Coordinates of C-alpha atoms in Angstrom, one line a residue:
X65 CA 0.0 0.0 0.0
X66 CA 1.6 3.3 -1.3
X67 CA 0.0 5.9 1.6
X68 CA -0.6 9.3 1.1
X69 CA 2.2 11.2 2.8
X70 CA 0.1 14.8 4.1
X71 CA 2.0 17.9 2.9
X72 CA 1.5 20.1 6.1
X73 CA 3.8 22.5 4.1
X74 CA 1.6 23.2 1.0
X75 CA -1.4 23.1 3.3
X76 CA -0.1 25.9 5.6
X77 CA 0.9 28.0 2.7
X78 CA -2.4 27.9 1.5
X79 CA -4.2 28.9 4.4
X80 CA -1.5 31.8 4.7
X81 CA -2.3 32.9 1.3
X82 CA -6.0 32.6 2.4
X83 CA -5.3 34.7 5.1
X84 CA -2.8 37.7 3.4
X85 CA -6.0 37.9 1.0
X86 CA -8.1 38.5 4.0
X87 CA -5.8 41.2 6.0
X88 CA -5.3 42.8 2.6
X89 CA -9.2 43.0 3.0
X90 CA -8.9 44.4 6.9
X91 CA -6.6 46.9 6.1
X92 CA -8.8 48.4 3.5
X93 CA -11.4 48.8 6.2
X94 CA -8.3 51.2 8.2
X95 CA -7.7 48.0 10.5
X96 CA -4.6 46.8 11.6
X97 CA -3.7 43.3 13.4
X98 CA -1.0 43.2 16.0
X99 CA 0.5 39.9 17.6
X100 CA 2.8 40.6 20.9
X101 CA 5.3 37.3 21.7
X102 CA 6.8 37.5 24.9
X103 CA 9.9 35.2 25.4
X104 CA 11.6 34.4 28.8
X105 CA 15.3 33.7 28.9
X106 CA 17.1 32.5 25.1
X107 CA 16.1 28.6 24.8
X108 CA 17.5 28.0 21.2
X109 CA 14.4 25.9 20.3
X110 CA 12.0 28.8 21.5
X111 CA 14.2 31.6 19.6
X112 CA 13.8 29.3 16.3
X113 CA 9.8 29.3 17.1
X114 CA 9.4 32.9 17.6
X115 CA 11.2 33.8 14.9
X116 CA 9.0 31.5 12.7
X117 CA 5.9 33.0 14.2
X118 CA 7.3 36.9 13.5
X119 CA 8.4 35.5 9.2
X120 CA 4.7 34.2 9.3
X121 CA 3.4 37.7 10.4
X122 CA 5.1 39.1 7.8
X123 CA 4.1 37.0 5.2
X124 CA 0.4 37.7 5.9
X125 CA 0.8 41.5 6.5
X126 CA 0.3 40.9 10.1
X127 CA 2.0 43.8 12.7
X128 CA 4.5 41.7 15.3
X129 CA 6.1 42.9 18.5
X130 CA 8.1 40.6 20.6
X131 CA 9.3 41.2 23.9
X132 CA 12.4 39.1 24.8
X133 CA 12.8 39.0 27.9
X134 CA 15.9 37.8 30.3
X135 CA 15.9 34.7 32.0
X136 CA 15.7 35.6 35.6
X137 CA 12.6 37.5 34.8
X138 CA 9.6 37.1 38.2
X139 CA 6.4 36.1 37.3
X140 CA 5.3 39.3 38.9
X141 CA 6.8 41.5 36.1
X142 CA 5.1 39.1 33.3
X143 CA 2.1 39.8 34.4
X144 CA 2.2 43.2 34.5
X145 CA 3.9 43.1 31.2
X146 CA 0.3 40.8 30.2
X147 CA -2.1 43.0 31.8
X148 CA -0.4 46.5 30.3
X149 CA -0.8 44.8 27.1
X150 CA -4.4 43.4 28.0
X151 CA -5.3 46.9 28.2
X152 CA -3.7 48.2 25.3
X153 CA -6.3 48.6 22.2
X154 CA -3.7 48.1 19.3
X155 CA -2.7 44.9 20.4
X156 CA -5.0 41.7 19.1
X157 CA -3.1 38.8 20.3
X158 CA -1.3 37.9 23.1
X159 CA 1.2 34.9 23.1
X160 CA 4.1 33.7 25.9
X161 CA 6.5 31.3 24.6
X162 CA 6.1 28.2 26.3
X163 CA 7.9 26.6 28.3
X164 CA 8.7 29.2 31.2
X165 CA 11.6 28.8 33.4
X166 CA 10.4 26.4 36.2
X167 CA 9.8 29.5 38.7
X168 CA 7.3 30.3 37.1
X169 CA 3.6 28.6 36.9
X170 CA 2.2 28.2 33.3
X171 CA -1.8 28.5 34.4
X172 CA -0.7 31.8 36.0
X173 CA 0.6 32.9 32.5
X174 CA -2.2 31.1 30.4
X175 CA -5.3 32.6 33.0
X176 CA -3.8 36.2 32.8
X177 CA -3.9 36.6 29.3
X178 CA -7.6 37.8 28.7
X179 CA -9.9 35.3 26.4
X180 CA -10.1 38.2 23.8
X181 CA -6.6 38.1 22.7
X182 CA -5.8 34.5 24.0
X183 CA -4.8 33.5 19.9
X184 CA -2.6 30.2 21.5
X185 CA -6.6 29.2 22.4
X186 CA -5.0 27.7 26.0
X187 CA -7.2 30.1 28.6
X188 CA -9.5 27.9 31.0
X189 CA -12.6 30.1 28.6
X190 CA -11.3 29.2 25.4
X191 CA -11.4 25.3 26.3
X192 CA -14.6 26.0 27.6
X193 CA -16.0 27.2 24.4
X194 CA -14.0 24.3 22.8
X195 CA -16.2 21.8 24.6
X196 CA -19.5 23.4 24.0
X197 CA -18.7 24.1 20.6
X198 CA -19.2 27.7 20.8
X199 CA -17.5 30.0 18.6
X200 CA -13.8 31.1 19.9
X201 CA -9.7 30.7 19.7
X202 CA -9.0 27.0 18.8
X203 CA -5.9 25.5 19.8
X204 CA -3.5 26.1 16.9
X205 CA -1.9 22.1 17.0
X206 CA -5.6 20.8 17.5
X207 CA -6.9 22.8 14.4
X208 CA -4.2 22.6 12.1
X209 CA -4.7 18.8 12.1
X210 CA -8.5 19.2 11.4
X211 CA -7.7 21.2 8.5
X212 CA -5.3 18.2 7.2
X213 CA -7.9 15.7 7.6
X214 CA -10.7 18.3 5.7
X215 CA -8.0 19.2 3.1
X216 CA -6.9 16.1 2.0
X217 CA -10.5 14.4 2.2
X218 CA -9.9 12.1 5.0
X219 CA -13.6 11.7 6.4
X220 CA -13.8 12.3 10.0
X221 CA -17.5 12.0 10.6
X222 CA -18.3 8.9 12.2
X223 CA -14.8 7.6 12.3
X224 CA -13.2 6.0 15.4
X225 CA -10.2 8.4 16.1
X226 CA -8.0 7.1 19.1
X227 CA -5.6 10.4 20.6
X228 CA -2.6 9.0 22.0
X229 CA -2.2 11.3 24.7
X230 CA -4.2 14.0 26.9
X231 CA -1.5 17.2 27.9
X232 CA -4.1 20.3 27.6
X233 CA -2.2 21.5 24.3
X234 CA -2.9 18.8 22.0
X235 CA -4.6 15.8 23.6
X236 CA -7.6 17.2 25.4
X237 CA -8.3 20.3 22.4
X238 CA -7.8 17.5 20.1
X239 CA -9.8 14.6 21.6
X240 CA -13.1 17.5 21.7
X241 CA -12.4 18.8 18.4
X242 CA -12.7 15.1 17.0
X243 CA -16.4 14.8 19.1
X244 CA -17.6 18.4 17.5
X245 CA -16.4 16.8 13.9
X246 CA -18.4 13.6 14.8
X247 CA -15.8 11.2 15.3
X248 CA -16.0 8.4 17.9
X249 CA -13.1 9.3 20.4
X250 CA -10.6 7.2 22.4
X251 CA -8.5 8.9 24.6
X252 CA -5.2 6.6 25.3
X253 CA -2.7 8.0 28.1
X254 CA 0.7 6.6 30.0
X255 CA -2.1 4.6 32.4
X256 CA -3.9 2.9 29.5
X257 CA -4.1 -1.1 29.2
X258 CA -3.9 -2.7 26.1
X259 CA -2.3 0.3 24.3
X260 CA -1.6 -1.4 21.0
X261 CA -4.9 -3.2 21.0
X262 CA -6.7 0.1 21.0
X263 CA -4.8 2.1 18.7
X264 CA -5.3 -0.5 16.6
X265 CA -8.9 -0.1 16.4
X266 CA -8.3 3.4 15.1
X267 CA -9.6 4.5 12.0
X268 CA -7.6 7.9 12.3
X269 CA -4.8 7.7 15.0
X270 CA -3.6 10.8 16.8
X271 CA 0.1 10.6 18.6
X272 CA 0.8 13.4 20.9
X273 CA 2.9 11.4 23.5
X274 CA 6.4 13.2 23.3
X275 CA 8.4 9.7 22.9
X276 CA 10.6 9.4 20.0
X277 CA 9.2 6.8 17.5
X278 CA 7.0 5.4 20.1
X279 CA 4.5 3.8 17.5
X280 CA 5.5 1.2 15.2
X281 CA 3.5 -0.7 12.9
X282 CA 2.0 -2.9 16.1
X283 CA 0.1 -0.3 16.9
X284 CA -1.5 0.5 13.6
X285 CA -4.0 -1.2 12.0
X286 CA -4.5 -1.1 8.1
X287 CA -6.0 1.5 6.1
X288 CA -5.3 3.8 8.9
X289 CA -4.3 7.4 8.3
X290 CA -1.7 8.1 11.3
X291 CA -0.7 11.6 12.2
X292 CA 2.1 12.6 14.3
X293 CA 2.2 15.6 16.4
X294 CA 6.0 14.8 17.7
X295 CA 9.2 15.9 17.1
X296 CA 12.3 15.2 17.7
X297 CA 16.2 14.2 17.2
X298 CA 17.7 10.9 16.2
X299 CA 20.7 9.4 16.6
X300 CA 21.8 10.7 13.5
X301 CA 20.4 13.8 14.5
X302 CA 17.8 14.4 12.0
X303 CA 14.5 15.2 13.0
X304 CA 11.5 12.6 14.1
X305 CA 8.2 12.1 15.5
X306 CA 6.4 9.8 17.8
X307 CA 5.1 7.2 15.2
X308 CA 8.4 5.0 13.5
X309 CA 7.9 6.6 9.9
X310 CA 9.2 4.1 8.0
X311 CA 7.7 0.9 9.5
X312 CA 4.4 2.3 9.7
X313 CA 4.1 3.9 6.6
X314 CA 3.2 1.4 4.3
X315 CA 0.7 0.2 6.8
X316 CA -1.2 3.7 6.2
X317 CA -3.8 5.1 3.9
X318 CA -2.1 8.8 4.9
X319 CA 0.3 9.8 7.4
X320 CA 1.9 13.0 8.4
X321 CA 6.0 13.1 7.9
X322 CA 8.5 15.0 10.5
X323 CA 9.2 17.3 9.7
X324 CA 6.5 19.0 7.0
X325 CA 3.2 17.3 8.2
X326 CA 1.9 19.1 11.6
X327 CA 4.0 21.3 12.5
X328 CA 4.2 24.0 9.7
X329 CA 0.1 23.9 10.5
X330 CA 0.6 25.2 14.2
X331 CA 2.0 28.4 12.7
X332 CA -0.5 28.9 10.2
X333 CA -3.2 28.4 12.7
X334 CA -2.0 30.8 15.0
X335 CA -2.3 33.2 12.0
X336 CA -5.8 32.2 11.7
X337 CA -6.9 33.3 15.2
X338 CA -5.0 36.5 15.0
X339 CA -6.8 37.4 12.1
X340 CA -9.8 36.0 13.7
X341 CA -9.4 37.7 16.9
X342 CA -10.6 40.7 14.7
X343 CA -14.2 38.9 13.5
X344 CA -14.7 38.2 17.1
X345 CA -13.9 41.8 18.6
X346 CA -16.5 42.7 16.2
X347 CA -19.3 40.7 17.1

């Protein structure tokens, strides 16, 4: 079976032409979109991802400020930094580079920013409106792989999806995302029994588990369309995701690569909800 391997690359550059048309639109109307990204400290892999985010802004005709921040920075002047911007009018979206030195708490971060300009779709309200199915910030991981699916014509109505894992960025967003697209969910975890015995049952199998090549062909039944949220380095150093490419590849129907399959789709999603924090600011 020769699968189809998803092109998270074409797909995001789509959606980013699909958006530049729309802030072209916007700024005809005499509106302008801002994006603030606040990093804490100089983690090489965060510096890469904010730098992506700011080439993405640019490409859509999106305003960016960042605010890079030193690394002993106390969670008391971040959020005053988040409230100041919070209150200022010009600014649409509001995103802290994750992860935070260790001193800090994440939910503090996440809860601070307000729900208006909470684009990373993380906030306690915007999960909330996730699981009601009410009309908000989606988490950009989360969405970006619902637009693969819808893109490529992978049917995800009445499909049994199993989500192989449950953090609150890609897991939980993803598992109620799958129920509001009328897929039958299974949410697997680091507790689960009969792991491979259930991720085999999946029609679409989601693998958010943060193991390097965790899934092999075991867990996969045939036919399946596999898509892996992980990256990360092999022994050769090249890059890699949770699911062992090449043994459970030709298993597949579709499957994402690592890199080019979800992670170019984070990026463009976050461009989505900056330009949609605009629609919602005016309803």
């Amino acid at each position: 079976m020769e699968p189809l391997i998803i092109d998270g690359k074409k797909i995001s550059t789509d959606i980013k032409d699909e958006l530049k048309a729309k802030v072209n639109k916007i700024k005809e109307d005499g509106t302008e979109i801002t994006l603030v990204v606040i990093q804490i400290g100089d983690d090489p892999a965060s510096t890469v991802y904010v730098r992506n985010k700011k080439r993405a802004c640019e490409y859509i005709g999106i305003n960016s400020r960042s605010y890079e921040l030193p690394g002993d920075t106390s969670e008391e002047e971040l959020l005053e930094l988040i409230n100041k911007l919070n209150n200022d009018s010009s600014v649409n979206g509001i995103l802290v580079q994750l992860p935070v030195p260790d001193y800090i708490d994440p939910l503090n971060v996440i809860n601070a920013i307000s729900p208006e300009k909470d684009v990373d779709g993380f906030s306690p309200y915007s999960m909330g409106a996730l699981n009601l199915g009410v009309d908000g910030f989606l988490s950009c991981t989360p969405a970006g792989i619902i637009e693969l699916l819808n893109r490529n014509n992978i049917q995800i109505d009445g499909s049994h999806c199993v989500v192989v894992g449950r953090s609150n960025i890609v897991g939980k967003p993803m598992a109620s995302l799958m129920l509001n697209n009328n897929a039958t969910v299974t949410v697997t975890h680091s507790h689960t029994k009969n792991l491979k015995e259930i991720c085999k049952q999946a029609d679409i199998l989601i693998v958010g588990v943060g193991k390097k090549e965790f899934i092999t062909s075991e867990y996969v039944k045939d036919g399946a369309v596999v898509i892996d949220v992980g990256i990360h380095r092999d022994s050769n150093n090249k890059l890699c995701g949770d699911v062992l490419f090449d043994d459970v590849a030709p298993h597949c129907s579709a499957i994402t690569p690592v890199p080019g399959g979800v992670g170019p789709m984070t990026i463009a999603m976050l461009m989505n909800n900056c330009v949609k924090s605009v629609e919602l600011k005016n309803k």
